[in-house]
PDB file of C-alpha atoms in Angstrom:
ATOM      1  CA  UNK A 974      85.080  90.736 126.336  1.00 48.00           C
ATOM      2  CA  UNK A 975      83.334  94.209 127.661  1.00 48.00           C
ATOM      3  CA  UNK A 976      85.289  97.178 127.520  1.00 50.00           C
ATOM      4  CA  UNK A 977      85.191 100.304 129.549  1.00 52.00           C
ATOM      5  CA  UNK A 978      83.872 102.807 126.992  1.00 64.00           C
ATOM      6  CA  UNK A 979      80.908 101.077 125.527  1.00 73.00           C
ATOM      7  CA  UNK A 980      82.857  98.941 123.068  1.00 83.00           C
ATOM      8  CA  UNK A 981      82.811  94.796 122.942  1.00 90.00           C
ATOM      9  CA  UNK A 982      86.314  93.473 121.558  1.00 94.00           C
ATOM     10  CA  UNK A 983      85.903  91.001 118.856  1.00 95.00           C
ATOM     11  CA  UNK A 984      87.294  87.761 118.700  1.00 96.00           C
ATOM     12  CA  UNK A 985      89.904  87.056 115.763  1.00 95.00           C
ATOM     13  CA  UNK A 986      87.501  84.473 114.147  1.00 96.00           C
ATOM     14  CA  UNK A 987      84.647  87.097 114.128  1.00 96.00           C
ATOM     15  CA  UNK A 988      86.931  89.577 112.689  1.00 97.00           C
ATOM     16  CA  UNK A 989      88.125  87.363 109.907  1.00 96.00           C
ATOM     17  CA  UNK A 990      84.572  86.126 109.582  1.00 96.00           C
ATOM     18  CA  UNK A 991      83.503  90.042 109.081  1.00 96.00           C
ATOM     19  CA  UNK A 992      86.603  90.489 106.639  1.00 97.00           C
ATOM     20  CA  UNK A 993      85.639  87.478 104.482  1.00 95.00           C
ATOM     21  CA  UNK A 994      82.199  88.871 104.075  1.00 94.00           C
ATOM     22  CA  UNK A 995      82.752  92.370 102.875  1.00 93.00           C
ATOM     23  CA  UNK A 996      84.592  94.036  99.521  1.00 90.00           C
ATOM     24  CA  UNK A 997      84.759  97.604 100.604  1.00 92.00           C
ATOM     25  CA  UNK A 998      87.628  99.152 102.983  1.00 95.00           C
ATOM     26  CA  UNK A 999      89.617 101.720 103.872  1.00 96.00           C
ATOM     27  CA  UNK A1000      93.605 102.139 103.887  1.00 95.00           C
ATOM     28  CA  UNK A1001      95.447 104.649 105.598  1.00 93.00           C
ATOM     29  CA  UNK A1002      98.614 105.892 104.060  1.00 87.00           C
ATOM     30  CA  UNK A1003     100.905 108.590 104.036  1.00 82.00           C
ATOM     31  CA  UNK A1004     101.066 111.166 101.239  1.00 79.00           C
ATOM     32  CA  UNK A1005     104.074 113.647 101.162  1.00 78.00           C
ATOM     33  CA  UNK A1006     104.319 113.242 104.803  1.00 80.00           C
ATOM     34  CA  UNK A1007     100.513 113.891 105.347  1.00 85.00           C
ATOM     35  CA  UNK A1008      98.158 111.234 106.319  1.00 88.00           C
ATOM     36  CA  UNK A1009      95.489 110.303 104.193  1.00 91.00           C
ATOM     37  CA  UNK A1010      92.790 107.656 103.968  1.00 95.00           C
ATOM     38  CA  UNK A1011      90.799 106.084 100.734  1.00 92.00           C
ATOM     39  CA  UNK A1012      88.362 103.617 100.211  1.00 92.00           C
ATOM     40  CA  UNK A1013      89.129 100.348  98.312  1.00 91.00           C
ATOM     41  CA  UNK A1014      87.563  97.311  97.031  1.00 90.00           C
ATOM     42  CA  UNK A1015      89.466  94.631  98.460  1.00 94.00           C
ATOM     43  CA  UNK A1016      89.249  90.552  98.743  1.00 93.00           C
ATOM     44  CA  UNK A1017      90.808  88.824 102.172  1.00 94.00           C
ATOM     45  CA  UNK A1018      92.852  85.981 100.824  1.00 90.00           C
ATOM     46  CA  UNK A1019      94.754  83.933 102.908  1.00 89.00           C
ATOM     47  CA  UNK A1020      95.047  86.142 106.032  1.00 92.00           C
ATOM     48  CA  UNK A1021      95.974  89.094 103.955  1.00 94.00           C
ATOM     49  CA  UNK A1022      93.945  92.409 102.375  1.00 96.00           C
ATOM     50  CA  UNK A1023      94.452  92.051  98.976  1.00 95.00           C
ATOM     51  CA  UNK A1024      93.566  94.915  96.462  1.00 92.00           C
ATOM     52  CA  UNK A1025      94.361  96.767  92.851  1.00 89.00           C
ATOM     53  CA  UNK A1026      95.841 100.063  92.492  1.00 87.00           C
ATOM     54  CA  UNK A1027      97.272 101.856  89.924  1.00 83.00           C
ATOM     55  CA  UNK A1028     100.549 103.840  89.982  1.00 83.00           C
ATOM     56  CA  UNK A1029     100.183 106.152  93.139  1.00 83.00           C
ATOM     57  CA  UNK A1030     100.622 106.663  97.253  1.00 81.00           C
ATOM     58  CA  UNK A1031      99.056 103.166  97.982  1.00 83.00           C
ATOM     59  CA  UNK A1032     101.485 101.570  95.598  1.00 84.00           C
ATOM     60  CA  UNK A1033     104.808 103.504  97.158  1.00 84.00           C
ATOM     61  CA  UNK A1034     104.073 102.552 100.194  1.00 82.00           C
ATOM     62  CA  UNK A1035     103.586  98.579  98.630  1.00 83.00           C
ATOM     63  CA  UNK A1036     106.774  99.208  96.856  1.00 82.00           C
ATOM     64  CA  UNK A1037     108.569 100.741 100.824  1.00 85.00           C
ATOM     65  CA  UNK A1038     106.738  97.755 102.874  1.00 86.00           C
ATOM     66  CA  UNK A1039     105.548 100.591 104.756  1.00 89.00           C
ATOM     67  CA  UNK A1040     103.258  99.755 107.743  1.00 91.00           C
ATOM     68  CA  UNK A1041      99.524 100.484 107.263  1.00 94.00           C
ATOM     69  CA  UNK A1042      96.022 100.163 108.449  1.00 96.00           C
ATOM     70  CA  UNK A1043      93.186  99.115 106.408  1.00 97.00           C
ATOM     71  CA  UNK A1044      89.581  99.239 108.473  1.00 98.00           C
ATOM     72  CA  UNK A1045      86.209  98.097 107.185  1.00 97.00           C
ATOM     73  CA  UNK A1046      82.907  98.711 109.472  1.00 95.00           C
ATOM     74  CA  UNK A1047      78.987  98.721 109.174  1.00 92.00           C
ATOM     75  CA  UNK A1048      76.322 101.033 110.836  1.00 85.00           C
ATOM     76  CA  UNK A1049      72.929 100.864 111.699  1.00 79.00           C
ATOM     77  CA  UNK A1050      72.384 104.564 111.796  1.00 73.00           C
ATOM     78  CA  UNK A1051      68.673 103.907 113.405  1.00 77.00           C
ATOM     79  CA  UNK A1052      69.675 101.644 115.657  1.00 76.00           C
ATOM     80  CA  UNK A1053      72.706 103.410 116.566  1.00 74.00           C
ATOM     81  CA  UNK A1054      74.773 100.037 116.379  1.00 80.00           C
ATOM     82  CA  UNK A1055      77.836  99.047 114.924  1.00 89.00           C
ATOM     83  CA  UNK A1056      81.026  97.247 114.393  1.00 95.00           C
ATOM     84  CA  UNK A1057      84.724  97.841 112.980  1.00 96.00           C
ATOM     85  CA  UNK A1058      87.568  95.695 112.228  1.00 97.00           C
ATOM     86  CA  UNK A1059      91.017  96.989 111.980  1.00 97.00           C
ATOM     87  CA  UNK A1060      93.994  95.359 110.505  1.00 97.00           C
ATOM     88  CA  UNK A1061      96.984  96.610 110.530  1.00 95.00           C
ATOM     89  CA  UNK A1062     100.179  95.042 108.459  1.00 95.00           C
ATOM     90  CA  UNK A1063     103.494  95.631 105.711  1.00 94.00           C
ATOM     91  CA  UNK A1064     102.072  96.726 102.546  1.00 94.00           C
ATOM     92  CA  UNK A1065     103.347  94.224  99.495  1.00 93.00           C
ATOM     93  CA  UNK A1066     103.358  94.600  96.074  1.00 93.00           C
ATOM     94  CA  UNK A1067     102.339  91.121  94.986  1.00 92.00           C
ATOM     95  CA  UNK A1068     105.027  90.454  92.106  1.00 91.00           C
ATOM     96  CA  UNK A1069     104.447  86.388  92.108  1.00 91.00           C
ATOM     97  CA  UNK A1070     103.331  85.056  88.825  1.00 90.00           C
ATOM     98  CA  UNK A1071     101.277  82.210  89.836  1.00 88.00           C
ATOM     99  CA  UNK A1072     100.032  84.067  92.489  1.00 88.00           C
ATOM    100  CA  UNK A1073      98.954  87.361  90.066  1.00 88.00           C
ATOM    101  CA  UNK A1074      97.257  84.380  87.787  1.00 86.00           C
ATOM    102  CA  UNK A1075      95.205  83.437  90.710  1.00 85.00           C
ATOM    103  CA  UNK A1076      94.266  86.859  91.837  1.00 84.00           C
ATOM    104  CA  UNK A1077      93.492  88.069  88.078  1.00 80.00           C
ATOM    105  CA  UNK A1078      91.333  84.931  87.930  1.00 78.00           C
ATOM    106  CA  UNK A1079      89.529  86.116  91.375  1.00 75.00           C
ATOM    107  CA  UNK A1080      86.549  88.085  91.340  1.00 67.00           C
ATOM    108  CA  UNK A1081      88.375  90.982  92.731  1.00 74.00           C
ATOM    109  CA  UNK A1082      87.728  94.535  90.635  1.00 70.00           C
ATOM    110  CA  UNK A1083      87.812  97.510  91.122  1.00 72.00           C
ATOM    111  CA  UNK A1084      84.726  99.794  90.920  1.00 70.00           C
ATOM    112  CA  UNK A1085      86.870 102.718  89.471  1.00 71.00           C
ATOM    113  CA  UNK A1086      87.469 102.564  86.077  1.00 66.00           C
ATOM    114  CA  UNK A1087      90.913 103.825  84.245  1.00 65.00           C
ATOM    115  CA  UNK A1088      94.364 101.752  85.103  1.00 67.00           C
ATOM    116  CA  UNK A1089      94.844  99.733  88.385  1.00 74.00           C
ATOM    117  CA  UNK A1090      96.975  96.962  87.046  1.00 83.00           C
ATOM    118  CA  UNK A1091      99.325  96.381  90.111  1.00 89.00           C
ATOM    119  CA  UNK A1092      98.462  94.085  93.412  1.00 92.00           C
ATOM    120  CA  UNK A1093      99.243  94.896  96.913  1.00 94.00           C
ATOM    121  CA  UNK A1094      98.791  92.419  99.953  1.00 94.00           C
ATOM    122  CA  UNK A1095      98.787  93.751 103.219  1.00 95.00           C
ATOM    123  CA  UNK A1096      99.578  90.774 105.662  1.00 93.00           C
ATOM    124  CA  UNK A1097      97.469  90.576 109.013  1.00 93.00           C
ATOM    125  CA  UNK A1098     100.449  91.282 111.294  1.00 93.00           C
ATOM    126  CA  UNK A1099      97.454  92.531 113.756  1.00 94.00           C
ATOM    127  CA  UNK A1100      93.862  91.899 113.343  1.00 96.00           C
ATOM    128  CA  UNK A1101      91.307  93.925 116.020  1.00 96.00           C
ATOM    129  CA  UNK A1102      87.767  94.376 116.274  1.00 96.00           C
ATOM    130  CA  UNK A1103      85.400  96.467 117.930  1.00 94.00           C
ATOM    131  CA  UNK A1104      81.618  96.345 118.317  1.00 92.00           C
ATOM    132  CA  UNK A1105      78.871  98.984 119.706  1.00 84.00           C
ATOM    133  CA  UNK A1106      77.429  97.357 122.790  1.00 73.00           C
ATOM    134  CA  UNK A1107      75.457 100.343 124.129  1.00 57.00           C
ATOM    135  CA  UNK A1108      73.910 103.320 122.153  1.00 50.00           C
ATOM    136  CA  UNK A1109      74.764 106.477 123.276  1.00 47.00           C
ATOM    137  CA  UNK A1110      72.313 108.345 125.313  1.00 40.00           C
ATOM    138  CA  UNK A1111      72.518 111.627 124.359  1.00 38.00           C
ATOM    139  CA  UNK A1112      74.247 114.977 126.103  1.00 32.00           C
TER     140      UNK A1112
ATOM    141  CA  UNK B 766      87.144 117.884  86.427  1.00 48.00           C
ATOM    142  CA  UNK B 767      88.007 114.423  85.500  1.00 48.00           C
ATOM    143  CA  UNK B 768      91.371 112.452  86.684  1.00 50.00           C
ATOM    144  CA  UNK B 769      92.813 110.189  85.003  1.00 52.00           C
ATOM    145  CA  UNK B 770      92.090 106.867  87.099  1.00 64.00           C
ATOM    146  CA  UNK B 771      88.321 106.270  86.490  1.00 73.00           C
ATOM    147  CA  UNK B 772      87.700 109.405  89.240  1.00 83.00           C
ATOM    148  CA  UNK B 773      86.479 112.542  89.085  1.00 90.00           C
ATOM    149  CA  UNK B 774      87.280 115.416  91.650  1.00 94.00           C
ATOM    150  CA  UNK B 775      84.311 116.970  93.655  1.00 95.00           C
ATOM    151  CA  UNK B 776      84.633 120.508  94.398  1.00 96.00           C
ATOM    152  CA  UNK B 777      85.020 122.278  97.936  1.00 95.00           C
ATOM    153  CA  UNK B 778      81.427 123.101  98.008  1.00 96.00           C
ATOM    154  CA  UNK B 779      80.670 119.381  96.957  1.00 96.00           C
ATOM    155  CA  UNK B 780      83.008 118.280 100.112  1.00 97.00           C
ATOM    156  CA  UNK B 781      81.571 120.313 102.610  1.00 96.00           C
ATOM    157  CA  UNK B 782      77.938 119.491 101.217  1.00 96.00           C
ATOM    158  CA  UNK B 783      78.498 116.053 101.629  1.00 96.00           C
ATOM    159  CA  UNK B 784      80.440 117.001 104.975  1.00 97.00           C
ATOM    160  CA  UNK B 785      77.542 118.521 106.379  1.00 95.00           C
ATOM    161  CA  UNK B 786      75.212 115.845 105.419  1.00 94.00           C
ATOM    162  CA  UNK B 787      76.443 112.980 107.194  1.00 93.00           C
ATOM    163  CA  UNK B 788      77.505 112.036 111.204  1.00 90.00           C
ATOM    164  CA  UNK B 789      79.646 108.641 110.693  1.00 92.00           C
ATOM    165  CA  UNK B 790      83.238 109.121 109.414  1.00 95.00           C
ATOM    166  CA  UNK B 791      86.325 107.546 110.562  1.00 96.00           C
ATOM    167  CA  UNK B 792      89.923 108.966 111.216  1.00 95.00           C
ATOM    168  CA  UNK B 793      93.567 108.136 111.224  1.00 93.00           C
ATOM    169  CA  UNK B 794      95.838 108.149 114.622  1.00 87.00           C
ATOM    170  CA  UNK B 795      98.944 106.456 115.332  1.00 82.00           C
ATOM    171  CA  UNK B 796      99.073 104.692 117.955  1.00 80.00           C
ATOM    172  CA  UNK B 797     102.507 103.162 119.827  1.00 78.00           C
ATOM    173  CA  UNK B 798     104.492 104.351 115.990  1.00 80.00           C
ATOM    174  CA  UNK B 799     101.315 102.063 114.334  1.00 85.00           C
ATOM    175  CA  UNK B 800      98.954 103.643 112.103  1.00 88.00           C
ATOM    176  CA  UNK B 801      95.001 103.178 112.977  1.00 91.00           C
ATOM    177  CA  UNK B 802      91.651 104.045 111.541  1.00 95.00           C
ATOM    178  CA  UNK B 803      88.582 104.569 113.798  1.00 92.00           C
ATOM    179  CA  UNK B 804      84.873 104.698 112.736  1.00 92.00           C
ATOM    180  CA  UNK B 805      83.920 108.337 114.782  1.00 91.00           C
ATOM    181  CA  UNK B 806      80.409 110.097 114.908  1.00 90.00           C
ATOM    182  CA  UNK B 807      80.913 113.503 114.267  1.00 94.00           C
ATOM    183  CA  UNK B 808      79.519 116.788 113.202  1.00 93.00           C
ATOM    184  CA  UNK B 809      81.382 119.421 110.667  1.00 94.00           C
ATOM    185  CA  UNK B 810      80.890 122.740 112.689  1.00 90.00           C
ATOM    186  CA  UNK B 811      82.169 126.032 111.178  1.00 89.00           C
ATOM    187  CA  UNK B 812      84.726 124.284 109.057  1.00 92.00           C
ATOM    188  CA  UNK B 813      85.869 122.075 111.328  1.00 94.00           C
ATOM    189  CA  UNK B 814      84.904 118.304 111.956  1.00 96.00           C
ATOM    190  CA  UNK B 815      84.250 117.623 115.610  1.00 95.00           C
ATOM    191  CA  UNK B 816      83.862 114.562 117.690  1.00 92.00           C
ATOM    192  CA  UNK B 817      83.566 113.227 121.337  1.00 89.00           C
ATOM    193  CA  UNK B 818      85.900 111.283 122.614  1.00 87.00           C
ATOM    194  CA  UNK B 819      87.358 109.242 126.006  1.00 83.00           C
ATOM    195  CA  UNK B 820      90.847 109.352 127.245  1.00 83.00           C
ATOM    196  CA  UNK B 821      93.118 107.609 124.646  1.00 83.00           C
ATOM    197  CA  UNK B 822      94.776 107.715 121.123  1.00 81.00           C
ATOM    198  CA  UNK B 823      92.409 110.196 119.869  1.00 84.00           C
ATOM    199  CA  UNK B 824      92.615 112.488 122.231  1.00 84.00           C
ATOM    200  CA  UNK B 825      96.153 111.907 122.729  1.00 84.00           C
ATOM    201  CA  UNK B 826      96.570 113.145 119.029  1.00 82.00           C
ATOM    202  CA  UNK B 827      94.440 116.097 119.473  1.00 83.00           C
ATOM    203  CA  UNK B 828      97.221 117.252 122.806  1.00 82.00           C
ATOM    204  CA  UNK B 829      99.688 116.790 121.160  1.00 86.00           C
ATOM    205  CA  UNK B 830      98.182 119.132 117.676  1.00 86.00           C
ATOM    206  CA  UNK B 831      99.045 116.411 115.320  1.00 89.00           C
ATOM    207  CA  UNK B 832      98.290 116.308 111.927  1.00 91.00           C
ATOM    208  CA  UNK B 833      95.266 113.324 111.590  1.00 94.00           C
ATOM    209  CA  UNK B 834      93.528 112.396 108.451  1.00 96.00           C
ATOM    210  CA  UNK B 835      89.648 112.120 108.526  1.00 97.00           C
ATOM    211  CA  UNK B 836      87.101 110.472 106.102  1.00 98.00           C
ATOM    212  CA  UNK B 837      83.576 110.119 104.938  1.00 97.00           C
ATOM    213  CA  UNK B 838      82.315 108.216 101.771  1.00 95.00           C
ATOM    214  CA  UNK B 839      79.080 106.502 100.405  1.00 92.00           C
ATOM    215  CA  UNK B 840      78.845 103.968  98.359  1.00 85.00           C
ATOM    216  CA  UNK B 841      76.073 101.939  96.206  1.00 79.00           C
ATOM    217  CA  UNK B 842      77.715  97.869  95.555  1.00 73.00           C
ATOM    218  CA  UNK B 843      74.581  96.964  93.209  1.00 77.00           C
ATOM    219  CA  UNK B 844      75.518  99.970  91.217  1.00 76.00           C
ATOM    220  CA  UNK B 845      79.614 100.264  91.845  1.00 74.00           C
ATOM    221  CA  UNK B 846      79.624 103.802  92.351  1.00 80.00           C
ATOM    222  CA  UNK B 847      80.763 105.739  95.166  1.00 89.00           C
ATOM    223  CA  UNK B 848      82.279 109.049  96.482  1.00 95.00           C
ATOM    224  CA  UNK B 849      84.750 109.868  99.314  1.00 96.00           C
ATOM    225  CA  UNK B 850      85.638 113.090 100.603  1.00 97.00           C
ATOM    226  CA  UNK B 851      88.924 113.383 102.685  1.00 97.00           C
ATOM    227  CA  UNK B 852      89.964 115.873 105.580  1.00 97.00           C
ATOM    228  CA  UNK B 853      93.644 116.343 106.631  1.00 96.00           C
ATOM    229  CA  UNK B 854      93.862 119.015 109.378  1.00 95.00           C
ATOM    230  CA  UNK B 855      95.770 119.371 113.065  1.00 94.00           C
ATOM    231  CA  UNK B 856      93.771 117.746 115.633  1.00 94.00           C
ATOM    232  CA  UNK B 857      92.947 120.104 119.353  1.00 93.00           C
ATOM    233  CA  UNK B 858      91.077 119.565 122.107  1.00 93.00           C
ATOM    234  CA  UNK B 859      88.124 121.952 122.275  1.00 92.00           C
ATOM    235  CA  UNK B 860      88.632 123.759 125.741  1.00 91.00           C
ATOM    236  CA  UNK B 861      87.159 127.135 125.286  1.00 91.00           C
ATOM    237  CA  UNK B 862      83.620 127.092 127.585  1.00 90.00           C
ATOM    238  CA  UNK B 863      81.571 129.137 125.505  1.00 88.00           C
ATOM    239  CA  UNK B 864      82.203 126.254 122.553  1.00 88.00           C
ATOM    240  CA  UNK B 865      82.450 123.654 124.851  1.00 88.00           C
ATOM    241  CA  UNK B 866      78.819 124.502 125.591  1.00 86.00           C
ATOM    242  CA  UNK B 867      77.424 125.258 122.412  1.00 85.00           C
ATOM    243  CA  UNK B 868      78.688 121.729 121.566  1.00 84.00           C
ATOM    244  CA  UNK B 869      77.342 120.013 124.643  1.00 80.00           C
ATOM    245  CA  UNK B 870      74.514 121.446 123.444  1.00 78.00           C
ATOM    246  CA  UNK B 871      74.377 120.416 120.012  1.00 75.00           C
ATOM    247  CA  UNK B 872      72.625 116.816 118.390  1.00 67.00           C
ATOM    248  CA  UNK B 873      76.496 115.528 118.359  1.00 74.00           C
ATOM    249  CA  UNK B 874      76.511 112.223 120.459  1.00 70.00           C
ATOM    250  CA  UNK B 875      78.653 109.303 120.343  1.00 72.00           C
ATOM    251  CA  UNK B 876      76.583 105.935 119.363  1.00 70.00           C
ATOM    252  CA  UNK B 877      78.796 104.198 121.996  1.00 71.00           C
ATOM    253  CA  UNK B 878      78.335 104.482 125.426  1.00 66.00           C
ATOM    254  CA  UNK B 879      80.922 105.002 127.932  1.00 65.00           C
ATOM    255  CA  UNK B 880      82.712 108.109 129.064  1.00 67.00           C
ATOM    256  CA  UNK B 881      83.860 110.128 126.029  1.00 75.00           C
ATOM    257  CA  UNK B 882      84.038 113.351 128.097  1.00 83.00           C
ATOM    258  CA  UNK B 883      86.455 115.369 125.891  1.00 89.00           C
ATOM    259  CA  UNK B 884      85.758 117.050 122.015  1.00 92.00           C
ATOM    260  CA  UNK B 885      88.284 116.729 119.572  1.00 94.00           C
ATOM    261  CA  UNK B 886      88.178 119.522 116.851  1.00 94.00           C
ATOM    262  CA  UNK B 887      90.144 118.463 113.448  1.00 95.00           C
ATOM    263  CA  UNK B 888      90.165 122.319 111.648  1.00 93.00           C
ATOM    264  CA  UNK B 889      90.230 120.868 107.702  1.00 93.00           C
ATOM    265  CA  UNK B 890      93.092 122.514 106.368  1.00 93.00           C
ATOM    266  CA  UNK B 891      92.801 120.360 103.470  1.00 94.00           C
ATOM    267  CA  UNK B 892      89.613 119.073 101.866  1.00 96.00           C
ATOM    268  CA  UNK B 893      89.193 116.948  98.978  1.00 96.00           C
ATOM    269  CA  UNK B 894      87.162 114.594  97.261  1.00 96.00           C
ATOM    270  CA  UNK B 895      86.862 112.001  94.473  1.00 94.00           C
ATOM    271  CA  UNK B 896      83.920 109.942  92.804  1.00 93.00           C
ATOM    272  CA  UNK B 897      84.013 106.921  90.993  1.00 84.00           C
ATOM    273  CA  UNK B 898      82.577 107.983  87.365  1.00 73.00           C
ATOM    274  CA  UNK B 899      82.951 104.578  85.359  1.00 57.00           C
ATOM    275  CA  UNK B 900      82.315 100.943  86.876  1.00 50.00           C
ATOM    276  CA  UNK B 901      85.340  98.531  86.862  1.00 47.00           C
ATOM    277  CA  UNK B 902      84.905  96.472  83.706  1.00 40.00           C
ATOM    278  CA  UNK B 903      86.188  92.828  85.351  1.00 38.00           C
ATOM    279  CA  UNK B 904      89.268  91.247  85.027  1.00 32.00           C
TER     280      UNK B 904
END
């Protein structure tokens, strides 16, 4: 499906096909009432965003089931092309044993060192993708 | 300076150095009470980041002078190390002509096509930036 402003919509298989295949993402959050973005390593599990943390902002807003986006993309900068997937969904601190065996077992790690002991799942309430279909020409 | 989650703090200089150095980033909006992150090519002009955009959420933020979070970061996966650099700052459309034409006339130019008539100035009130110093060790 062609959009008006240069952008194909993605279907929800190519979406979760994109989110199976990359580790790297972003989640939006809110920090003292300011918005803030950060990059996280992440697996996609069972229709949810599933990454480690340590005691901070992403793990409050686990801890409220606040609403947030997580987005992964990738860029051709030469050829000017590119995609992004956007999910958006209640942040969850995941607090089930067998289900923090299964994770811990996964090959889901964190690139940052230091303490990031806690889970949080954010469930695909809404799953959207977007992808480049014309490179802008210039002006 | 070194925090104490496996992440070290870049300076202001280091931000706006890496700022400067790069055209994809990606920003936070809200749109319909929902939060959102969108990849956005931009350039980082006199403190500020600017980017073009069409009628919508984006530009609906900048009207309205909200506060929007915007971010940039790099990353190696063979070698698990990475930076990000975050920019929280009130979003406004750019309507004075004299910088309305020294942008025009700048090398800043969406990658999608489509009508993305308007420029969207985020002034970074607050910059910061982290970098992963030790890999994740597993588990």
């Amino acid at each position: 499906m062609l959009i008006d402003d240069g952008l194909e919509i993605l279907t929800e298989a190519q979406c979760e096909a994109l989110l199976s295949s990359r580790t790297l993402g972003r989640i939006g959050v809110t920090i003292g009432g300011l918005p803030a973005i950060f990059p996280v390593n992440y697996a996609y599990v069972d229709g949810s965003v599933v990454f480690r943390t340590g005691p901070g902002a992403k793990l409050r807003a686990a801890s409220r089931g606040i609403v947030v986006a997580f987005e992964i993309d990738g860029y051709d900068a030469t050829l000017q092309a590119g995609w992004s997937v956007l999910v958006i969904g209640r942040a969850a601190e995941v607090t089930d044993e067998l289900e923090l065996a299964r994770l811990a077992a996964s090959t889901l790690s964190p690139w940052a060192g230091g303490s990031r002991e806690y889970y949080v799942r954010v469930e695909a309430e809404v799953v959207s993708g977007r992808r480049i279909v014309s490179a802008g020409v210039g002006a």
